[in-house]
One Martini backbone bead per residue (centre of mass of N, CA, C, O) as a GRO file, in nm:
protein
  143
    1MET     BB    1  -0.637  -0.308  -2.914
    2SER     BB    2  -0.364  -0.205  -2.747
    3LEU     BB    3  -0.223  -0.112  -2.460
    4SER     BB    4  -0.036   0.070  -2.290
    5LEU     BB    5   0.141   0.068  -2.014
    6GLN     BB    6   0.007   0.315  -1.889
    7GLU     BB    7  -0.287   0.219  -1.935
    8GLU     BB    8  -0.269  -0.047  -1.782
    9LEU     BB    9  -0.194   0.086  -1.507
   10GLN     BB   10  -0.443   0.265  -1.481
   11VAL     BB   11  -0.643   0.032  -1.470
   12THR     BB   12  -0.521  -0.104  -1.221
   13LEU     BB   13  -0.560   0.143  -1.034
   14LEU     BB   14  -0.868   0.145  -1.058
   15ASP     BB   15  -0.908  -0.135  -0.938
   16LEU     BB   16  -0.771  -0.066  -0.666
   17THR     BB   17  -0.969   0.155  -0.591
   18ASP     BB   18  -1.213  -0.029  -0.570
   19ASP     BB   19  -1.097  -0.213  -0.351
   20VAL     BB   20  -1.065   0.009  -0.136
   21LYS     BB   21  -1.363   0.086  -0.120
   22VAL     BB   22  -1.457  -0.189  -0.022
   23GLU     BB   23  -1.283  -0.209   0.232
   24LEU     BB   24  -1.395   0.050   0.364
   25SER     BB   25  -1.689  -0.036   0.370
   26GLU     BB   26  -1.647  -0.290   0.543
   27LEU     BB   27  -1.519  -0.143   0.782
   28ASN     BB   28  -1.767   0.046   0.838
   29GLN     BB   29  -1.975  -0.186   0.893
   30ARG     BB   30  -1.795  -0.286   1.156
   31LYS     BB   31  -1.785  -0.045   1.358
   32ASP     BB   32  -1.999  -0.100   1.581
   33SER     BB   33  -1.876  -0.371   1.690
   34VAL     BB   34  -1.599  -0.248   1.765
   35THR     BB   35  -1.677  -0.013   1.969
   36LYS     BB   36  -1.823  -0.251   2.159
   37GLY     BB   37  -1.580  -0.413   2.185
   38PRO     BB   38  -1.286  -0.521   2.207
   39ASP     BB   39  -0.975  -0.382   2.195
   40TYR     BB   40  -0.846  -0.560   1.967
   41LYS     BB   41  -1.051  -0.467   1.750
   42LEU     BB   42  -0.956  -0.175   1.738
   43PHE     BB   43  -0.670  -0.242   1.651
   44GLU     BB   44  -0.745  -0.389   1.389
   45ARG     BB   45  -0.881  -0.145   1.262
   46GLY     BB   46  -0.629   0.033   1.256
   47ILE     BB   47  -0.468  -0.148   1.071
   48MET     BB   48  -0.663  -0.147   0.831
   49HIS     BB   49  -0.658   0.158   0.792
   50ALA     BB   50  -0.356   0.183   0.730
   51ILE     BB   51  -0.355   0.007   0.479
   52ILE     BB   52  -0.561   0.168   0.317
   53GLN     BB   53  -0.408   0.434   0.325
   54GLY     BB   54  -0.156   0.332   0.177
   55LYS     BB   55  -0.294   0.253  -0.083
   56ARG     BB   56  -0.414   0.530  -0.154
   57GLN     BB   57  -0.149   0.687  -0.164
   58MET     BB   58  -0.014   0.515  -0.387
   59ILE     BB   59  -0.221   0.552  -0.605
   60ASP     BB   60  -0.202   0.860  -0.625
   61THR     BB   61   0.098   0.877  -0.683
   62LEU     BB   62   0.100   0.699  -0.942
   63GLN     BB   63  -0.100   0.859  -1.109
   64ASN     BB   64   0.070   1.119  -1.116
   65GLN     BB   65   0.337   0.994  -1.229
   66LEU     BB   66   0.221   0.870  -1.494
   67GLN     BB   67   0.141   1.147  -1.624
   68ARG     BB   68   0.469   1.236  -1.626
   69THR     BB   69   0.530   0.971  -1.781
   70GLU     BB   70   0.646   0.846  -2.102
   71THR     BB   71   0.819   0.595  -2.072
   72ASN     BB   72   0.862   0.267  -2.005
   73GLN     BB   73   1.134   0.294  -1.862
   74ASP     BB   74   1.045   0.510  -1.658
   75ILE     BB   75   0.825   0.340  -1.529
   76THR     BB   76   0.998   0.100  -1.441
   77THR     BB   77   1.194   0.266  -1.268
   78LEU     BB   78   0.988   0.385  -1.075
   79ILE     BB   79   0.886   0.115  -0.960
   80GLN     BB   80   1.156  -0.001  -0.865
   81ASN     BB   81   1.231   0.235  -0.673
   82THR     BB   82   0.978   0.224  -0.497
   83LYS     BB   83   1.009  -0.067  -0.405
   84GLN     BB   84   1.285  -0.033  -0.270
   85ASP     BB   85   1.204   0.187  -0.069
   86LEU     BB   86   0.983   0.014   0.074
   87THR     BB   87   1.163  -0.218   0.161
   88THR     BB   88   1.345  -0.046   0.340
   89GLN     BB   89   1.121   0.070   0.521
   90LEU     BB   90   1.016  -0.199   0.630
   91SER     BB   91   1.277  -0.292   0.760
   92GLN     BB   92   1.309  -0.052   0.950
   93LEU     BB   93   1.035  -0.078   1.099
   94HIS     BB   94   1.080  -0.361   1.210
   95SER     BB   95   1.341  -0.274   1.379
   96GLU     BB   96   1.179  -0.049   1.564
   97ILE     BB   97   1.032  -0.273   1.705
   98PRO     BB   98   1.005  -0.355   2.009
   99SER     BB   99   0.996  -0.630   2.227
  100ASN     BB  100   0.985  -0.429   2.483
  101ASN     BB  101   0.795  -0.245   2.735
  102THR     BB  102   0.778   0.006   3.027
  103ILE     BB  103   0.668   0.273   2.894
  104ASN     BB  104   0.443   0.487   2.762
  105GLN     BB  105   0.616   0.618   2.537
  106ALA     BB  106   0.695   0.350   2.406
  107TYR     BB  107   0.409   0.269   2.329
  108TYR     BB  108   0.351   0.508   2.148
  109GLU     BB  109   0.589   0.470   1.950
  110GLU     BB  110   0.510   0.185   1.867
  111GLY     BB  111   0.235   0.260   1.749
  112LEU     BB  112   0.346   0.442   1.526
  113THR     BB  113   0.520   0.227   1.390
  114VAL     BB  114   0.294   0.031   1.328
  115ALA     BB  115   0.131   0.223   1.152
  116GLN     BB  116   0.357   0.266   0.942
  117LEU     BB  117   0.390  -0.024   0.862
  118TYR     BB  118   0.098  -0.071   0.749
  119GLU     BB  119   0.103   0.156   0.547
  120THR     BB  120   0.347   0.047   0.388
  121GLN     BB  121   0.215  -0.222   0.314
  122GLY     BB  122  -0.001  -0.095   0.139
  123LYS     BB  123   0.195   0.029  -0.064
  124TYR     BB  124   0.339  -0.234  -0.143
  125TYR     BB  125   0.099  -0.377  -0.267
  126VAL     BB  126   0.062  -0.185  -0.505
  127ILE     BB  127   0.352  -0.208  -0.624
  128GLN     BB  128   0.333  -0.514  -0.672
  129VAL     BB  129   0.100  -0.515  -0.873
  130ILE     BB  130   0.241  -0.331  -1.080
  131SER     BB  131   0.494  -0.502  -1.119
  132ASP     BB  132   0.343  -0.755  -1.220
  133LYS     BB  133   0.213  -0.616  -1.465
  134ILE     BB  134   0.471  -0.546  -1.612
  135TYR     BB  135   0.576  -0.833  -1.638
  136THR     BB  136   0.337  -0.942  -1.800
  137ILE     BB  137   0.358  -0.748  -2.039
  138GLN     BB  138   0.654  -0.813  -2.113
  139SER     BB  139   0.606  -1.117  -2.161
  140GLU     BB  140   0.395  -1.084  -2.392
  141ASP     BB  141   0.587  -0.920  -2.585
  142LYS     BB  142   0.797  -1.173  -2.619
  143LEU     BB  143   0.595  -1.387  -2.770
   0.00000   0.00000   0.00000
């Protein structure tokens, strides 16, 4: 028995949820060495946390939206639109990161932009996996 597109994507999202839990667990295991280590390690931890947070948010959003979406075409359109929105957001965030800063407020704003950038990259990763899954399913259906 084959699964519907919606069921296939729900399974993929559950797999991604498991991956996020593993990533968060690994990040938390390294917590002690990071808090006692050099500053750049703390920054790296913040970046990883932002990526994981973005993935988790996108997984939750997609799970909720898939429950309300009925047709394969609606699902495909939803994923394509979300992917396009995230691509635009990533491009905008990349352009907002200044090349150099001279005042503390600019550093703070740059830090927020960088955090948003990595969170959005986490979201984009999830939407890319789902988009690839749809493509694979549609390719198999054409065979």
